[in-house]
Amino acid sequence: SQELEQSPQSLIVQEGKNLTINCTSSKTLYGLYWYKQKYGEGLIFLMMLQKGGEEKSHEKITAKLDEKKQQSSLHITASQPSHAGTYLCGARGNRDDKIIFGKGTRLHILP
Amino acid sequence: GAGVSQSPRYKVAKRGQDVALRCDPISGHVSLFWYQQALGQGPEFLTYFQNEAQLDKSGLPSDRFFAERPEGSVSTLKIQRTQQEDSAVYLCASTFGGGRNTGELFFGEGSRLTVL
């Protein structure tokens, strides 16, 4: 069955620094989703990637999907305290498949 | 409201009790997913509906777990004879498309179940 591996598990960065979170799949993906979760809250959609080589940006967050559609990275530029939380990647193996999630990366921003 | 609504937000049950968790998806959303999230972990898939059809229930941990969506809208996740290991947040999510779906999955705030 498909699995998603996220790295690192947790990350502490100084405010203003850049950072990257990775998500790797054991199989080729149909769609790759990035979500953010604050403690005790639901998941907030960030971006979805479908095509190999695709890259999307929203404010200071950029997500990329590699050509083979098995690995994605989430890059935050000039991090802010509002970026703190848990980042989750989710994916489906084909169009009608369930969406599974990685274990998440917990991001802490130091002022 | 316009979002996915889950109730109750918090539920405390004694071991052995039955519980029912409700999810009211966004109006018109075809697909509905249930996930279980333990503390510090990512959401684990439980089951998936397209309209009233349960297409995948491979994630349900045991036959004590049962989900339904009889009219293709509101869904209920029922857990019978609750055990302590059932303690978790249960998340519901919906999305517009069925087989055509390529879009965002909208999540509710979750129902936090604590089994004593």
PDB file of C-alpha atoms in Angstrom:
ATOM      1  CA  SER A   1       0.000   0.000   0.000  1.00  0.00           C
ATOM      2  CA  GLN A   2       1.084   3.568  -0.536  1.00  0.00           C
ATOM      3  CA  GLU A   3       2.927   5.375   2.264  1.00  0.00           C
ATOM      4  CA  LEU A   4       4.029   8.957   2.705  1.00  0.00           C
ATOM      5  CA  GLU A   5       7.217   9.823   4.550  1.00  0.00           C
ATOM      6  CA  GLN A   6       7.700  13.379   5.814  1.00  0.00           C
ATOM      7  CA  SER A   7      10.965  14.924   6.913  1.00  0.00           C
ATOM      8  CA  PRO A   8      11.973  16.367   9.194  1.00  0.00           C
ATOM      9  CA  GLN A   9       9.540  15.299  11.933  1.00  0.00           C
ATOM     10  CA  SER A  10      10.024  18.638  13.646  1.00  0.00           C
ATOM     11  CA  LEU A  11      11.800  21.851  12.880  1.00  0.00           C
ATOM     12  CA  ILE A  12      12.767  24.907  14.913  1.00  0.00           C
ATOM     13  CA  VAL A  13      13.839  27.978  12.974  1.00  0.00           C
ATOM     14  CA  GLN A  14      14.579  31.576  13.757  1.00  0.00           C
ATOM     15  CA  GLU A  15      12.017  34.064  12.493  1.00  0.00           C
ATOM     16  CA  GLY A  16      13.049  35.350   9.096  1.00  0.00           C
ATOM     17  CA  LYS A  17      14.899  32.190   8.050  1.00  0.00           C
ATOM     18  CA  ASN A  18      13.954  29.970   5.118  1.00  0.00           C
ATOM     19  CA  LEU A  19      13.017  26.330   5.540  1.00  0.00           C
ATOM     20  CA  THR A  20      12.067  23.254   3.523  1.00  0.00           C
ATOM     21  CA  ILE A  21       9.850  20.287   4.380  1.00  0.00           C
ATOM     22  CA  ASN A  22       9.885  17.132   2.278  1.00  0.00           C
ATOM     23  CA  CYS A  23       7.300  14.495   1.468  1.00  0.00           C
ATOM     24  CA  THR A  24       8.233  11.232  -0.257  1.00  0.00           C
ATOM     25  CA  SER A  25       5.923   8.562  -1.604  1.00  0.00           C
ATOM     26  CA  SER A  26       6.620   4.900  -2.149  1.00  0.00           C
ATOM     27  CA  LYS A  27       4.542   5.024  -5.348  1.00  0.00           C
ATOM     28  CA  THR A  28       3.737   7.456  -8.153  1.00  0.00           C
ATOM     29  CA  LEU A  29       1.103   9.939  -7.071  1.00  0.00           C
ATOM     30  CA  TYR A  30      -2.061  11.117  -8.793  1.00  0.00           C
ATOM     31  CA  GLY A  31      -2.373  14.232  -6.613  1.00  0.00           C
ATOM     32  CA  LEU A  32      -0.314  15.687  -3.790  1.00  0.00           C
ATOM     33  CA  TYR A  33      -1.874  17.959  -1.152  1.00  0.00           C
ATOM     34  CA  TRP A  34      -0.269  20.183   1.454  1.00  0.00           C
ATOM     35  CA  TYR A  35      -2.220  21.105   4.584  1.00  0.00           C
ATOM     36  CA  LYS A  36      -1.451  23.060   7.737  1.00  0.00           C
ATOM     37  CA  GLN A  37      -2.875  22.220  11.152  1.00  0.00           C
ATOM     38  CA  LYS A  38      -2.816  24.269  14.317  1.00  0.00           C
ATOM     39  CA  TYR A  39      -3.105  22.359  17.597  1.00  0.00           C
ATOM     40  CA  GLY A  40      -6.693  21.325  18.314  1.00  0.00           C
ATOM     41  CA  GLU A  41      -7.975  22.516  14.960  1.00  0.00           C
ATOM     42  CA  GLY A  42      -8.865  21.023  11.601  1.00  0.00           C
ATOM     43  CA  LEU A  43      -6.641  20.963   8.537  1.00  0.00           C
ATOM     44  CA  ILE A  44      -6.296  24.059   6.386  1.00  0.00           C
ATOM     45  CA  PHE A  45      -5.670  23.514   2.676  1.00  0.00           C
ATOM     46  CA  LEU A  46      -2.506  25.120   1.297  1.00  0.00           C
ATOM     47  CA  MET A  47      -1.917  23.722  -2.191  1.00  0.00           C
ATOM     48  CA  MET A  48      -2.508  20.789  -4.495  1.00  0.00           C
ATOM     49  CA  LEU A  49      -0.067  19.575  -7.150  1.00  0.00           C
ATOM     50  CA  GLN A  50      -0.826  17.115  -9.907  1.00  0.00           C
ATOM     51  CA  LYS A  51       1.615  17.408 -12.775  1.00  0.00           C
ATOM     52  CA  GLY A  52       5.213  16.270 -12.692  1.00  0.00           C
ATOM     53  CA  GLY A  53       7.470  19.279 -12.273  1.00  0.00           C
ATOM     54  CA  GLU A  54       4.594  21.474 -11.127  1.00  0.00           C
ATOM     55  CA  GLU A  55       5.300  24.342  -8.762  1.00  0.00           C
ATOM     56  CA  LYS A  56       2.795  26.560  -6.947  1.00  0.00           C
ATOM     57  CA  SER A  57       3.211  29.515  -4.637  1.00  0.00           C
ATOM     58  CA  HIS A  58       0.956  31.254  -2.158  1.00  0.00           C
ATOM     59  CA  GLU A  59       2.362  34.253  -0.325  1.00  0.00           C
ATOM     60  CA  LYS A  60       5.705  33.032   1.063  1.00  0.00           C
ATOM     61  CA  ILE A  61       5.032  29.318   0.646  1.00  0.00           C
ATOM     62  CA  THR A  62       6.117  27.393  -2.469  1.00  0.00           C
ATOM     63  CA  ALA A  63       5.402  23.744  -3.162  1.00  0.00           C
ATOM     64  CA  LYS A  64       6.960  21.607  -5.876  1.00  0.00           C
ATOM     65  CA  LEU A  65       6.272  18.125  -7.209  1.00  0.00           C
ATOM     66  CA  ASP A  66       9.146  16.286  -8.857  1.00  0.00           C
ATOM     67  CA  GLU A  67       9.033  14.946 -12.407  1.00  0.00           C
ATOM     68  CA  LYS A  68       8.479  11.386 -11.274  1.00  0.00           C
ATOM     69  CA  LYS A  69       5.588  12.505  -9.048  1.00  0.00           C
ATOM     70  CA  GLN A  70       6.960  10.720  -6.017  1.00  0.00           C
ATOM     71  CA  GLN A  71       8.456  13.562  -4.025  1.00  0.00           C
ATOM     72  CA  SER A  72       7.263  17.015  -3.023  1.00  0.00           C
ATOM     73  CA  SER A  73       8.869  19.851  -1.107  1.00  0.00           C
ATOM     74  CA  LEU A  74       7.311  22.776   0.718  1.00  0.00           C
ATOM     75  CA  HIS A  75       9.512  25.831   1.043  1.00  0.00           C
ATOM     76  CA  ILE A  76       8.802  28.808   3.306  1.00  0.00           C
ATOM     77  CA  THR A  77      10.708  32.016   2.682  1.00  0.00           C
ATOM     78  CA  ALA A  78      11.404  34.523   5.463  1.00  0.00           C
ATOM     79  CA  SER A  79       9.431  32.566   8.080  1.00  0.00           C
ATOM     80  CA  GLN A  80       7.046  34.342  10.430  1.00  0.00           C
ATOM     81  CA  PRO A  81       5.414  33.303  13.732  1.00  0.00           C
ATOM     82  CA  SER A  82       2.157  32.787  11.815  1.00  0.00           C
ATOM     83  CA  HIS A  83       3.825  29.938   9.917  1.00  0.00           C
ATOM     84  CA  ALA A  84       4.123  27.854  13.084  1.00  0.00           C
ATOM     85  CA  GLY A  85       2.060  24.657  13.140  1.00  0.00           C
ATOM     86  CA  THR A  86       2.065  21.147  11.753  1.00  0.00           C
ATOM     87  CA  TYR A  87       2.414  20.693   7.997  1.00  0.00           C
ATOM     88  CA  LEU A  88       0.879  17.576   6.509  1.00  0.00           C
ATOM     89  CA  CYS A  89       1.243  16.163   3.037  1.00  0.00           C
ATOM     90  CA  GLY A  90      -1.567  14.043   1.635  1.00  0.00           C
ATOM     91  CA  ALA A  91      -1.794  12.088  -1.585  1.00  0.00           C
ATOM     92  CA  ARG A  92      -3.914   9.774  -3.650  1.00  0.00           C
ATOM     93  CA  GLY A  93      -2.584   7.023  -5.873  1.00  0.00           C
ATOM     94  CA  ASN A  94      -5.254   7.370  -8.543  1.00  0.00           C
ATOM     95  CA  ARG A  95      -8.291   9.478  -9.322  1.00  0.00           C
ATOM     96  CA  ASP A  96     -10.799   7.477  -7.300  1.00  0.00           C
ATOM     97  CA  ASP A  97      -8.499   6.500  -4.495  1.00  0.00           C
ATOM     98  CA  LYS A  98      -8.613   7.519  -0.872  1.00  0.00           C
ATOM     99  CA  ILE A  99      -6.334  10.328   0.289  1.00  0.00           C
ATOM    100  CA  ILE A 100      -3.689   9.283   2.790  1.00  0.00           C
ATOM    101  CA  PHE A 101      -1.502  11.541   4.921  1.00  0.00           C
ATOM    102  CA  GLY A 102       2.018  11.592   6.267  1.00  0.00           C
ATOM    103  CA  LYS A 103       2.710  11.927   9.993  1.00  0.00           C
ATOM    104  CA  GLY A 104       3.376  15.646   9.720  1.00  0.00           C
ATOM    105  CA  THR A 105       6.213  18.091  10.343  1.00  0.00           C
ATOM    106  CA  ARG A 106       5.915  20.263  13.433  1.00  0.00           C
ATOM    107  CA  LEU A 107       7.295  23.727  12.775  1.00  0.00           C
ATOM    108  CA  HIS A 108       8.247  26.124  15.563  1.00  0.00           C
ATOM    109  CA  ILE A 109       9.314  29.676  14.843  1.00  0.00           C
ATOM    110  CA  LEU A 110      11.566  31.431  17.344  1.00  0.00           C
ATOM    111  CA  PRO A 111      11.040  35.190  17.635  1.00  0.00           C
TER     112      PRO A 111
ATOM    113  CA  GLY B   1     -22.481  27.639   8.062  1.00  0.00           C
ATOM    114  CA  ALA B   2     -20.507  27.179   4.888  1.00  0.00           C
ATOM    115  CA  GLY B   3     -17.949  24.717   6.218  1.00  0.00           C
ATOM    116  CA  VAL B   4     -17.891  21.077   7.270  1.00  0.00           C
ATOM    117  CA  SER B   5     -19.613  20.760  10.622  1.00  0.00           C
ATOM    118  CA  GLN B   6     -18.891  17.998  13.133  1.00  0.00           C
ATOM    119  CA  SER B   7     -20.634  17.173  16.378  1.00  0.00           C
ATOM    120  CA  PRO B   8     -20.065  16.707  19.175  1.00  0.00           C
ATOM    121  CA  ARG B   9     -16.751  18.568  19.360  1.00  0.00           C
ATOM    122  CA  TYR B  10     -15.867  16.698  22.543  1.00  0.00           C
ATOM    123  CA  LYS B  11     -17.116  13.372  23.794  1.00  0.00           C
ATOM    124  CA  VAL B  12     -16.133  11.486  26.918  1.00  0.00           C
ATOM    125  CA  ALA B  13     -17.286   7.882  27.050  1.00  0.00           C
ATOM    126  CA  LYS B  14     -16.866   5.102  29.541  1.00  0.00           C
ATOM    127  CA  ARG B  15     -15.229   1.991  28.151  1.00  0.00           C
ATOM    128  CA  GLY B  16     -17.872  -0.226  26.647  1.00  0.00           C
ATOM    129  CA  GLN B  17     -20.261   2.574  25.705  1.00  0.00           C
ATOM    130  CA  ASP B  18     -21.399   3.174  22.152  1.00  0.00           C
ATOM    131  CA  VAL B  19     -20.787   6.578  20.560  1.00  0.00           C
ATOM    132  CA  ALA B  20     -22.032   8.282  17.405  1.00  0.00           C
ATOM    133  CA  LEU B  21     -20.182  11.103  15.698  1.00  0.00           C
ATOM    134  CA  ARG B  22     -21.906  13.247  13.121  1.00  0.00           C
ATOM    135  CA  CYS B  23     -20.537  15.006  10.061  1.00  0.00           C
ATOM    136  CA  ASP B  24     -22.452  17.561   8.036  1.00  0.00           C
ATOM    137  CA  PRO B  25     -20.468  18.173   4.826  1.00  0.00           C
ATOM    138  CA  ILE B  26     -20.550  21.230   2.631  1.00  0.00           C
ATOM    139  CA  SER B  27     -23.782  21.263   0.644  1.00  0.00           C
ATOM    140  CA  GLY B  28     -23.404  19.562  -2.715  1.00  0.00           C
ATOM    141  CA  HIS B  29     -20.159  17.807  -1.887  1.00  0.00           C
ATOM    142  CA  VAL B  30     -20.169  14.318  -3.314  1.00  0.00           C
ATOM    143  CA  SER B  31     -17.220  12.753  -1.506  1.00  0.00           C
ATOM    144  CA  LEU B  32     -16.912  12.391   2.238  1.00  0.00           C
ATOM    145  CA  PHE B  33     -13.963  10.996   4.181  1.00  0.00           C
ATOM    146  CA  TRP B  34     -13.487   9.979   7.810  1.00  0.00           C
ATOM    147  CA  TYR B  35     -10.061  10.019   9.436  1.00  0.00           C
ATOM    148  CA  GLN B  36      -8.769   9.138  12.897  1.00  0.00           C
ATOM    149  CA  GLN B  37      -5.971  11.291  14.301  1.00  0.00           C
ATOM    150  CA  ALA B  38      -4.061  10.260  17.395  1.00  0.00           C
ATOM    151  CA  LEU B  39      -2.115  12.862  19.338  1.00  0.00           C
ATOM    152  CA  GLY B  40       0.996  13.954  17.458  1.00  0.00           C
ATOM    153  CA  GLN B  41       0.209  11.817  14.409  1.00  0.00           C
ATOM    154  CA  GLY B  42      -1.118  12.453  10.944  1.00  0.00           C
ATOM    155  CA  PRO B  43      -4.729  11.603  10.079  1.00  0.00           C
ATOM    156  CA  GLU B  44      -5.282   7.895   9.421  1.00  0.00           C
ATOM    157  CA  PHE B  45      -7.844   7.035   6.761  1.00  0.00           C
ATOM    158  CA  LEU B  46     -10.943   5.214   7.989  1.00  0.00           C
ATOM    159  CA  THR B  47     -13.554   5.235   5.242  1.00  0.00           C
ATOM    160  CA  TYR B  48     -14.749   7.073   2.129  1.00  0.00           C
ATOM    161  CA  PHE B  49     -18.155   7.721   0.559  1.00  0.00           C
ATOM    162  CA  GLN B  50     -19.250   8.936  -2.831  1.00  0.00           C
ATOM    163  CA  ASN B  51     -22.818  10.067  -2.306  1.00  0.00           C
ATOM    164  CA  GLU B  52     -24.413   7.260  -0.281  1.00  0.00           C
ATOM    165  CA  ALA B  53     -22.042   4.568  -1.509  1.00  0.00           C
ATOM    166  CA  GLN B  54     -19.256   3.513   0.816  1.00  0.00           C
ATOM    167  CA  LEU B  55     -16.428   2.956  -1.665  1.00  0.00           C
ATOM    168  CA  ASP B  56     -13.648   2.121   0.741  1.00  0.00           C
ATOM    169  CA  LYS B  57     -13.793   1.043   4.375  1.00  0.00           C
ATOM    170  CA  SER B  58     -10.399  -0.563   4.507  1.00  0.00           C
ATOM    171  CA  GLY B  59      -9.215   1.767   7.274  1.00  0.00           C
ATOM    172  CA  LEU B  60     -11.866   0.887   9.833  1.00  0.00           C
ATOM    173  CA  PRO B  61      -9.864  -0.705  12.666  1.00  0.00           C
ATOM    174  CA  SER B  62     -12.421  -3.331  13.674  1.00  0.00           C
ATOM    175  CA  ASP B  63     -16.008  -4.402  13.236  1.00  0.00           C
ATOM    176  CA  ARG B  64     -16.873  -2.132  16.175  1.00  0.00           C
ATOM    177  CA  PHE B  65     -16.565   0.796  13.754  1.00  0.00           C
ATOM    178  CA  PHE B  66     -19.403   1.504  11.370  1.00  0.00           C
ATOM    179  CA  ALA B  67     -20.094   4.478   9.099  1.00  0.00           C
ATOM    180  CA  GLU B  68     -23.119   5.409   7.063  1.00  0.00           C
ATOM    181  CA  ARG B  69     -24.329   8.170   4.778  1.00  0.00           C
ATOM    182  CA  PRO B  70     -27.848   7.039   3.905  1.00  0.00           C
ATOM    183  CA  GLU B  71     -28.981  10.041   1.869  1.00  0.00           C
ATOM    184  CA  GLY B  72     -25.625  11.061   0.471  1.00  0.00           C
ATOM    185  CA  SER B  73     -25.297  14.073   2.745  1.00  0.00           C
ATOM    186  CA  VAL B  74     -24.885  13.806   6.531  1.00  0.00           C
ATOM    187  CA  SER B  75     -22.684  10.957   7.705  1.00  0.00           C
ATOM    188  CA  THR B  76     -22.459   9.207  11.055  1.00  0.00           C
ATOM    189  CA  LEU B  77     -19.475   7.289  12.395  1.00  0.00           C
ATOM    190  CA  LYS B  78     -20.534   4.848  15.085  1.00  0.00           C
ATOM    191  CA  ILE B  79     -18.186   3.106  17.474  1.00  0.00           C
ATOM    192  CA  GLN B  80     -19.587   0.259  19.507  1.00  0.00           C
ATOM    193  CA  ARG B  81     -18.212  -0.963  22.829  1.00  0.00           C
ATOM    194  CA  THR B  82     -15.575   1.751  22.930  1.00  0.00           C
ATOM    195  CA  GLN B  83     -12.065   0.900  24.078  1.00  0.00           C
ATOM    196  CA  GLN B  84      -9.347   3.192  25.411  1.00  0.00           C
ATOM    197  CA  GLU B  85      -7.379   2.857  22.174  1.00  0.00           C
ATOM    198  CA  ASP B  86     -10.310   4.487  20.366  1.00  0.00           C
ATOM    199  CA  SER B  87      -9.429   7.794  22.051  1.00  0.00           C
ATOM    200  CA  ALA B  88      -8.499  10.178  19.243  1.00  0.00           C
ATOM    201  CA  VAL B  89      -9.763  13.059  17.180  1.00  0.00           C
ATOM    202  CA  TYR B  90     -12.102  11.946  14.417  1.00  0.00           C
ATOM    203  CA  LEU B  91     -11.933  14.212  11.391  1.00  0.00           C
ATOM    204  CA  CYS B  92     -14.461  14.449   8.617  1.00  0.00           C
ATOM    205  CA  ALA B  93     -13.673  15.965   5.222  1.00  0.00           C
ATOM    206  CA  SER B  94     -15.669  16.565   2.071  1.00  0.00           C
ATOM    207  CA  THR B  95     -14.947  17.539  -1.489  1.00  0.00           C
ATOM    208  CA  PHE B  96     -17.085  18.432  -4.471  1.00  0.00           C
ATOM    209  CA  GLY B  97     -16.026  15.922  -7.065  1.00  0.00           C
ATOM    210  CA  GLY B  98     -16.638  12.210  -7.134  1.00  0.00           C
ATOM    211  CA  GLY B  99     -14.487  10.331  -9.584  1.00  0.00           C
ATOM    212  CA  ARG B 100     -13.740  13.660 -11.219  1.00  0.00           C
ATOM    213  CA  ASN B 101     -12.363  15.029  -8.010  1.00  0.00           C
ATOM    214  CA  THR B 102      -9.071  16.814  -8.179  1.00  0.00           C
ATOM    215  CA  GLY B 103      -9.820  19.524  -5.701  1.00  0.00           C
ATOM    216  CA  GLU B 104      -9.403  20.645  -2.175  1.00  0.00           C
ATOM    217  CA  LEU B 105     -10.522  18.451   0.688  1.00  0.00           C
ATOM    218  CA  PHE B 106     -12.367  20.588   3.243  1.00  0.00           C
ATOM    219  CA  PHE B 107     -11.983  19.452   6.844  1.00  0.00           C
ATOM    220  CA  GLY B 108     -14.190  19.900   9.869  1.00  0.00           C
ATOM    221  CA  GLU B 109     -12.772  20.838  13.280  1.00  0.00           C
ATOM    222  CA  GLY B 110     -13.016  17.241  14.434  1.00  0.00           C
ATOM    223  CA  SER B 111     -14.663  15.337  17.272  1.00  0.00           C
ATOM    224  CA  ARG B 112     -12.321  14.595  20.162  1.00  0.00           C
ATOM    225  CA  LEU B 113     -13.234  11.270  21.765  1.00  0.00           C
ATOM    226  CA  THR B 114     -11.843  10.322  25.148  1.00  0.00           C
ATOM    227  CA  VAL B 115     -12.587   6.833  26.437  1.00  0.00           C
ATOM    228  CA  LEU B 116     -12.090   6.348  30.168  1.00  0.00           C
TER     229      LEU B 116
END
